[in-house]
Amino acid sequence: SLEISSLALFPNLTLASAIPLGTSMKRQAIVVLPYFFLLAASGVSRLRLRRSLAEVALLILSVLSLAASYGQREVEDWREVARQVQDQGRSGDAVLLYADYISSSFDYYYHGALPRIKLTTSDFTSELEQLPANYRRLWVILSHDSYVDPELEVRHWLEKKWKLEQESFLKGITVRLYLISTKDERPP
């Protein structure tokens, strides 16, 4: 029947449309989810089996789907990032939070005094080139930075321009420490 073939086609179309774009299947599936549920309800109502058995089967499948979806989530360790910057940061350091959406997570756990740098223009080179006049080292916090910088231009610029002193990989977050100036004294 048409409803059953439509139900079989749904996962294949979702998978096929998500993979070439490199996007999450959840984002693709949310648009067609209401139609999927309507088709599923139509299919269940036409089954000749006992309706309660079909309802229990759908409930079990839904619970398993939710468990798989939420069970695979990687929770970023912002507490550890903040602890690392707070413990190892010193006078003359600054913190670059390139993506605006990570600021609130970092700020929630970080209570140190290091200034935070935010890039405000698409011409990031002029902003970054001014930093050595005021700071000796730069902590760069990267998490999901490919959303705001798909070509990773900022990351490549930093790697070419300054010496990477330290790099650590935490759950979903990269913390890099760059030496950006060799001056011993900072202006007041």
Coordinates of C-alpha atoms in Angstrom, one line a residue:
S1 CA 0.0 0.0 0.0
L2 CA 1.0 3.6 -0.5
E3 CA 1.3 4.5 3.2
I4 CA 3.7 1.6 3.9
S5 CA 5.9 2.4 0.9
S6 CA 6.0 6.0 1.9
L7 CA 7.1 5.0 5.4
A8 CA 10.0 2.9 3.9
L9 CA 11.0 5.8 1.6
F10 CA 11.2 8.4 4.4
P11 CA 14.4 7.2 6.2
N12 CA 16.2 6.7 2.8
L13 CA 15.4 10.2 1.6
T14 CA 16.4 11.8 4.9
L15 CA 19.7 9.9 4.9
A16 CA 20.4 10.7 1.3
S17 CA 19.7 14.4 1.7
A18 CA 21.7 14.8 4.9
I19 CA 25.0 13.1 4.0
P20 CA 26.1 15.1 1.0
L21 CA 25.6 18.4 2.9
G22 CA 27.4 17.2 6.0
T23 CA 24.4 18.3 8.1
S24 CA 22.7 16.6 10.9
M25 CA 19.9 14.3 10.1
K26 CA 17.9 15.7 13.0
R27 CA 17.8 19.0 11.2
Q28 CA 16.6 17.4 8.0
A29 CA 14.0 15.2 9.7
I30 CA 12.3 17.8 11.8
V31 CA 10.7 19.3 8.7
V32 CA 9.0 16.1 7.6
L33 CA 8.3 14.7 11.1
P34 CA 4.6 15.7 11.2
Y35 CA 3.9 14.0 7.9
F36 CA 5.8 11.0 9.1
F37 CA 3.6 10.7 12.1
L38 CA 0.5 11.1 10.0
L39 CA 1.6 8.3 7.7
A40 CA 2.5 6.1 10.7
A41 CA -0.9 6.7 12.3
S42 CA -2.6 6.0 9.0
G43 CA -0.7 2.7 8.7
V44 CA -1.4 1.6 12.2
S45 CA -5.1 2.3 11.9
R46 CA -5.2 0.1 8.8
L47 CA -3.4 -2.9 10.3
R48 CA -5.5 -6.0 10.9
L49 CA -3.6 -6.9 14.0
R50 CA -4.8 -5.9 17.4
R51 CA -4.6 -2.1 17.6
S52 CA -3.1 -2.1 21.2
L53 CA -0.2 -4.4 20.0
A54 CA 0.6 -1.9 17.2
E55 CA 0.4 1.0 19.7
V56 CA 2.8 -0.7 22.1
A57 CA 5.2 -1.4 19.3
L58 CA 5.2 2.2 18.2
L59 CA 5.7 3.4 21.8
I60 CA 8.7 1.0 22.2
L61 CA 10.2 2.2 18.9
S62 CA 9.7 5.9 20.0
V63 CA 11.4 5.3 23.4
L64 CA 14.3 3.5 21.7
S65 CA 14.7 6.3 19.2
L66 CA 14.8 8.9 22.0
A67 CA 17.2 6.9 24.0
A68 CA 19.6 6.6 21.0
S69 CA 19.2 10.3 20.2
Y70 CA 20.0 11.6 23.7
G71 CA 22.4 8.8 24.7
Q72 CA 24.9 9.7 22.0
R73 CA 25.2 13.4 22.9
E74 CA 28.7 14.5 23.8
V75 CA 28.5 17.1 26.5
E76 CA 31.2 19.8 26.3
D77 CA 33.4 20.1 29.3
W78 CA 33.3 23.9 29.8
R79 CA 34.2 23.6 33.5
E80 CA 37.5 22.0 32.6
V81 CA 38.2 24.6 30.0
A82 CA 37.6 27.4 32.5
R83 CA 39.7 25.7 35.1
Q84 CA 42.6 25.2 32.7
V85 CA 42.6 28.9 31.6
Q86 CA 42.2 30.1 35.2
D87 CA 45.0 27.9 36.5
Q88 CA 47.5 28.5 33.7
G89 CA 46.5 32.0 32.7
R90 CA 48.7 34.9 33.8
S91 CA 49.1 38.7 33.5
G92 CA 49.5 39.7 29.9
D93 CA 47.2 36.9 28.6
A94 CA 43.9 37.3 26.8
V95 CA 41.1 34.9 25.8
L96 CA 39.7 34.7 22.3
L97 CA 36.2 33.3 22.1
Y98 CA 35.8 33.3 18.3
A99 CA 32.2 32.1 18.1
D100 CA 29.8 34.3 20.0
Y101 CA 27.6 31.4 21.0
I102 CA 30.3 29.8 23.2
S103 CA 30.7 32.9 25.3
S104 CA 27.9 32.2 27.8
S105 CA 29.1 28.7 28.4
F106 CA 32.7 29.8 29.0
D107 CA 31.6 32.8 31.1
Y108 CA 29.4 30.6 33.3
Y109 CA 32.4 28.7 34.6
Y110 CA 35.3 31.1 34.2
H111 CA 35.7 33.6 37.0
G112 CA 39.2 34.8 36.2
A113 CA 40.3 38.3 35.3
L114 CA 41.7 37.7 31.8
P115 CA 40.2 40.0 29.2
R116 CA 38.0 38.4 26.6
I117 CA 38.6 39.3 22.9
K118 CA 35.7 39.0 20.4
L119 CA 36.3 39.4 16.7
T120 CA 33.7 42.0 15.5
T121 CA 34.3 42.2 11.8
S122 CA 34.9 39.8 8.9
D123 CA 38.3 41.5 8.5
F124 CA 39.7 39.7 11.5
T125 CA 43.4 40.2 10.5
S126 CA 43.4 43.9 11.5
E127 CA 41.9 43.1 14.9
L128 CA 44.2 40.2 15.6
E129 CA 47.4 42.1 14.5
Q130 CA 46.7 44.7 17.2
L131 CA 46.8 42.2 20.0
P132 CA 50.6 41.9 20.5
A133 CA 50.7 45.5 21.5
N134 CA 48.6 44.7 24.6
Y135 CA 49.1 41.0 25.3
R136 CA 51.8 38.4 25.4
R137 CA 49.8 35.2 25.1
L138 CA 46.4 34.4 23.6
W139 CA 44.1 31.6 24.7
V140 CA 41.9 30.5 21.8
I141 CA 38.8 28.5 22.7
L142 CA 37.4 26.6 19.7
S143 CA 34.1 24.8 19.7
H144 CA 31.9 24.4 16.6
D145 CA 34.0 27.1 15.0
S146 CA 33.3 25.6 11.5
Y147 CA 29.8 27.2 11.7
V148 CA 31.1 30.7 11.9
D149 CA 34.3 30.1 9.9
P150 CA 33.7 27.2 7.5
E151 CA 37.0 27.7 5.7
L152 CA 38.8 27.9 9.1
E153 CA 40.5 31.1 8.0
V154 CA 41.0 32.4 11.6
R155 CA 42.6 29.1 12.7
H156 CA 44.9 29.0 9.7
W157 CA 45.9 32.6 10.2
L158 CA 46.7 32.0 13.8
E159 CA 48.8 29.0 13.0
K160 CA 50.9 30.9 10.4
K161 CA 51.3 34.1 12.4
W162 CA 52.0 33.0 16.0
K163 CA 53.7 30.2 17.9
L164 CA 51.5 27.5 19.3
E165 CA 52.7 26.9 22.9
Q166 CA 50.0 24.5 24.1
E167 CA 47.0 22.6 22.8
S168 CA 44.5 20.5 24.6
F169 CA 41.5 18.6 23.4
L170 CA 38.5 18.3 25.7
K171 CA 35.1 17.0 25.0
G172 CA 34.0 19.0 21.9
I173 CA 36.4 21.8 22.7
T174 CA 39.9 22.7 21.6
V175 CA 42.0 25.0 23.8
R176 CA 45.1 26.6 22.2
L177 CA 47.6 28.9 23.7
Y178 CA 49.6 31.1 21.3
L179 CA 52.7 33.2 22.1
I180 CA 51.8 36.4 20.3
S181 CA 54.5 38.8 21.7
T182 CA 57.9 38.3 23.1
K183 CA 57.8 41.6 25.0
D184 CA 58.3 41.1 28.7
E185 CA 56.4 44.2 29.9
R186 CA 52.9 45.2 29.0
P187 CA 51.7 48.8 28.8
P188 CA 49.7 49.9 31.9

